[in-house]
């Protein structure tokens, strides 16, 4: 074996090892973000926080949590906020698989319309105070097509609320767990504990 070929093989092995280390480090960071978010959610839900406590959830933490907790059919979620109280979530969603993961069977027509992974983007304004929040949809895109008006109402009524009957859109709902308000900002989401 020539010395050049030997050096080339060693360099490829080193690059492969370095690549594996970067992948492992990325997975460790994502796992760390998930466990950090889960610990914060657990402390809120268990009522261990004193009144006035402020829990900060970073977007990497929230994204890692959503990625781990999302039902089958949801992949590559990402959360971002570019202005106060206006959040955008994106993901690749296979609506038929999502419906099946929730124990529903889509009808023939819906299965044909919804089968396959589609890029979805949802932008919502989130307002909260005094233990209540309101989520107002601002924009929904599926496969780059803006969904609005009656079509959006149809999807909310027949898909979102069918799968998640406790979801509330456009009306105030109680935050629970003694949460006073959510501070949705570009840097992070702050959860303020009341009472």
CSV table of C-alpha atoms in Angstrom, one decimal:
chain,number,residue,atom,x,y,z
A,1,UNK,CA,0.0,0.0,0.0
A,2,UNK,CA,1.4,3.3,-0.9
A,3,UNK,CA,2.1,5.8,1.8
A,4,UNK,CA,-0.3,8.3,0.1
A,5,UNK,CA,-3.2,5.8,0.2
A,6,UNK,CA,-2.4,4.9,3.8
A,7,UNK,CA,-2.5,8.6,4.8
A,8,UNK,CA,-5.7,9.1,2.9
A,9,UNK,CA,-7.4,6.2,4.6
A,10,UNK,CA,-6.3,7.5,8.1
A,11,UNK,CA,-7.6,11.0,7.3
A,12,UNK,CA,-11.0,9.5,6.2
A,13,UNK,CA,-11.2,7.5,9.4
A,14,UNK,CA,-10.4,10.6,11.5
A,15,UNK,CA,-13.0,12.7,9.6
A,16,UNK,CA,-15.5,9.9,10.2
A,17,UNK,CA,-14.7,9.8,13.9
A,18,UNK,CA,-15.0,13.6,14.2
A,19,UNK,CA,-18.3,13.5,12.3
A,20,UNK,CA,-19.6,10.9,14.7
A,21,UNK,CA,-18.5,13.0,17.7
A,22,UNK,CA,-20.4,16.0,16.3
A,23,UNK,CA,-23.6,13.9,15.7
A,24,UNK,CA,-23.3,12.5,19.3
A,25,UNK,CA,-22.8,16.0,20.7
A,26,UNK,CA,-25.8,17.3,18.8
A,27,UNK,CA,-27.9,14.4,20.1
A,28,UNK,CA,-26.7,15.0,23.7
A,29,UNK,CA,-27.6,18.7,23.4
A,30,UNK,CA,-31.1,17.8,22.1
A,31,UNK,CA,-31.5,15.3,24.9
A,32,UNK,CA,-30.3,17.8,27.4
A,33,UNK,CA,-32.8,20.4,26.1
A,34,UNK,CA,-35.6,17.9,26.3
A,35,UNK,CA,-34.8,16.9,29.9
A,36,UNK,CA,-34.4,20.5,30.9
A,37,UNK,CA,-37.8,21.4,29.5
A,38,UNK,CA,-39.4,18.3,31.0
A,39,UNK,CA,-38.0,19.1,34.4
A,40,UNK,CA,-39.3,22.7,34.1
A,41,UNK,CA,-42.8,21.5,33.1
A,42,UNK,CA,-42.8,18.9,35.9
A,43,UNK,CA,-41.9,21.7,38.5
A,44,UNK,CA,-44.8,23.8,37.1
A,45,UNK,CA,-47.3,20.9,37.1
A,46,UNK,CA,-46.3,19.7,40.6
A,47,UNK,CA,-46.9,23.1,42.2
A,48,UNK,CA,-43.5,23.3,43.7
A,49,UNK,CA,-42.9,26.9,42.6
A,50,UNK,CA,-43.6,29.8,44.8
A,51,UNK,CA,-45.9,32.7,43.7
A,52,UNK,CA,-44.1,35.1,41.5
A,53,UNK,CA,-41.6,32.5,40.2
A,54,UNK,CA,-40.5,32.9,36.6
A,55,UNK,CA,-39.6,29.8,34.6
A,56,UNK,CA,-37.8,30.5,31.3
A,57,UNK,CA,-38.1,28.0,28.5
A,58,UNK,CA,-35.7,28.4,25.6
A,59,UNK,CA,-36.8,27.6,22.0
A,60,UNK,CA,-34.3,24.8,21.7
A,61,UNK,CA,-35.8,23.3,24.9
A,62,UNK,CA,-39.4,23.7,23.6
A,63,UNK,CA,-38.5,22.3,20.2
A,64,UNK,CA,-36.7,19.3,21.8
A,65,UNK,CA,-39.8,18.7,24.0
A,66,UNK,CA,-42.2,18.9,21.1
A,67,UNK,CA,-40.0,16.6,19.0
A,68,UNK,CA,-40.0,14.0,21.8
A,69,UNK,CA,-43.7,14.3,22.9
A,70,UNK,CA,-45.3,14.9,19.5
A,71,UNK,CA,-47.5,12.0,18.2
A,72,UNK,CA,-46.6,9.8,15.3
A,73,UNK,CA,-47.0,11.7,12.0
A,74,UNK,CA,-45.3,14.9,13.3
A,75,UNK,CA,-41.6,15.3,12.4
A,76,UNK,CA,-38.9,18.0,12.5
A,77,UNK,CA,-40.8,20.6,14.6
A,78,UNK,CA,-39.4,24.0,15.1
A,79,UNK,CA,-40.6,26.9,17.2
A,80,UNK,CA,-39.7,30.6,16.8
A,81,UNK,CA,-40.9,34.0,17.8
A,82,UNK,CA,-39.8,37.1,15.9
A,83,UNK,CA,-42.0,39.6,17.8
A,84,UNK,CA,-43.6,39.6,21.2
A,85,UNK,CA,-46.6,37.3,21.5
A,86,UNK,CA,-46.4,36.1,17.9
A,87,UNK,CA,-45.2,32.5,17.6
A,88,UNK,CA,-44.6,30.4,14.6
A,89,UNK,CA,-44.4,26.6,14.6
A,90,UNK,CA,-43.3,24.5,11.7
A,91,UNK,CA,-43.2,20.8,11.2
A,92,UNK,CA,-43.5,18.0,8.6
A,93,UNK,CA,-46.9,16.4,9.2
A,94,UNK,CA,-48.5,13.3,7.8
A,95,UNK,CA,-52.1,14.1,8.7
A,96,UNK,CA,-53.4,10.6,8.0
A,97,UNK,CA,-50.7,9.0,10.2
A,98,UNK,CA,-51.4,11.6,12.9
A,99,UNK,CA,-55.1,10.8,12.8
A,100,UNK,CA,-54.4,7.0,13.0
A,101,UNK,CA,-51.9,7.7,16.0
A,102,UNK,CA,-54.8,9.3,17.9
A,103,UNK,CA,-57.1,6.2,17.3
A,104,UNK,CA,-59.1,7.8,14.4
A,105,UNK,CA,-59.6,6.3,11.0
A,106,UNK,CA,-59.7,8.9,8.2
A,107,UNK,CA,-62.3,8.3,5.6
A,108,UNK,CA,-61.3,7.3,2.1
A,109,UNK,CA,-61.4,10.9,0.7
A,110,UNK,CA,-59.6,12.4,3.7
A,111,UNK,CA,-57.0,9.7,3.6
A,112,UNK,CA,-56.3,10.4,-0.1
A,113,UNK,CA,-56.2,14.2,0.6
A,114,UNK,CA,-54.1,14.0,3.7
A,115,UNK,CA,-51.8,11.0,3.1
A,116,UNK,CA,-48.1,11.8,3.0
A,117,UNK,CA,-45.8,14.2,4.8
A,118,UNK,CA,-46.5,17.9,4.2
A,119,UNK,CA,-44.6,21.0,5.4
A,120,UNK,CA,-46.9,22.9,7.8
A,121,UNK,CA,-46.5,26.4,9.3
A,122,UNK,CA,-48.8,27.9,11.9
A,123,UNK,CA,-48.4,31.4,13.2
A,124,UNK,CA,-50.5,32.5,16.2
A,125,UNK,CA,-50.8,35.5,18.5
A,126,UNK,CA,-50.7,34.4,22.1
A,127,UNK,CA,-52.1,36.7,24.7
A,128,UNK,CA,-52.3,35.9,28.4
A,129,UNK,CA,-53.0,37.5,31.8
A,130,UNK,CA,-54.6,36.6,35.1
A,131,UNK,CA,-54.4,32.9,34.6
A,132,UNK,CA,-56.0,32.8,31.1
A,133,UNK,CA,-54.7,32.8,27.6
A,134,UNK,CA,-56.1,33.3,24.1
A,135,UNK,CA,-54.6,31.8,21.0
A,136,UNK,CA,-55.6,33.5,17.7
A,137,UNK,CA,-54.5,31.9,14.5
A,138,UNK,CA,-52.8,34.5,12.2
A,139,UNK,CA,-51.6,32.3,9.3
A,140,UNK,CA,-51.7,28.6,8.4
A,141,UNK,CA,-49.7,27.2,5.5
A,142,UNK,CA,-49.8,23.6,4.3
A,143,UNK,CA,-47.3,22.7,1.5
A,144,UNK,CA,-46.8,26.4,0.9
A,145,UNK,CA,-50.5,27.1,0.4
A,146,UNK,CA,-52.2,29.6,2.8
A,147,UNK,CA,-55.2,28.1,4.4
A,148,UNK,CA,-57.8,30.7,5.6
A,149,UNK,CA,-61.5,31.5,5.8
A,150,UNK,CA,-63.9,28.6,5.6
A,151,UNK,CA,-61.2,26.1,4.7
A,152,UNK,CA,-59.4,27.0,7.9
A,153,UNK,CA,-62.6,26.8,9.9
A,154,UNK,CA,-63.3,23.4,8.4
A,155,UNK,CA,-59.8,22.1,9.3
A,156,UNK,CA,-60.0,23.5,12.8
A,157,UNK,CA,-63.5,22.0,13.4
A,158,UNK,CA,-63.1,18.7,11.6
A,159,UNK,CA,-59.4,17.9,12.2
A,160,UNK,CA,-57.9,19.8,15.1
A,161,UNK,CA,-60.9,19.7,17.4
A,162,UNK,CA,-61.7,16.1,16.4
A,163,UNK,CA,-58.3,15.0,17.4
A,164,UNK,CA,-57.8,17.4,20.4
A,165,UNK,CA,-61.3,18.3,21.8
A,166,UNK,CA,-59.8,20.3,24.6
A,167,UNK,CA,-58.0,22.7,22.2
A,168,UNK,CA,-59.3,26.3,22.3
A,169,UNK,CA,-58.8,28.7,19.4
A,170,UNK,CA,-59.9,32.4,19.5
A,171,UNK,CA,-61.4,32.2,23.0
A,172,UNK,CA,-59.8,32.6,26.5
A,173,UNK,CA,-59.0,29.4,28.3
A,174,UNK,CA,-57.6,28.8,31.8
A,175,UNK,CA,-53.8,28.1,31.9
A,176,UNK,CA,-54.0,26.0,35.0
A,177,UNK,CA,-51.2,25.0,37.4
A,178,UNK,CA,-51.3,28.5,39.0
A,179,UNK,CA,-49.8,30.0,35.9
A,180,UNK,CA,-50.5,33.7,35.8
A,181,UNK,CA,-49.3,34.5,32.3
A,182,UNK,CA,-46.9,33.5,29.5
A,183,UNK,CA,-44.3,36.0,28.3
A,184,UNK,CA,-43.8,35.0,24.7
A,185,UNK,CA,-40.7,36.8,23.5
A,186,UNK,CA,-38.1,36.3,20.7
A,187,UNK,CA,-35.5,35.1,23.2
A,188,UNK,CA,-37.6,32.6,25.2
A,189,UNK,CA,-41.0,31.9,26.8
A,190,UNK,CA,-41.4,33.0,30.4
A,191,UNK,CA,-43.9,31.2,32.6
A,192,UNK,CA,-45.0,33.4,35.5
A,193,UNK,CA,-46.5,31.6,38.5
A,194,UNK,CA,-49.3,33.4,40.3
A,195,UNK,CA,-51.4,33.0,43.5
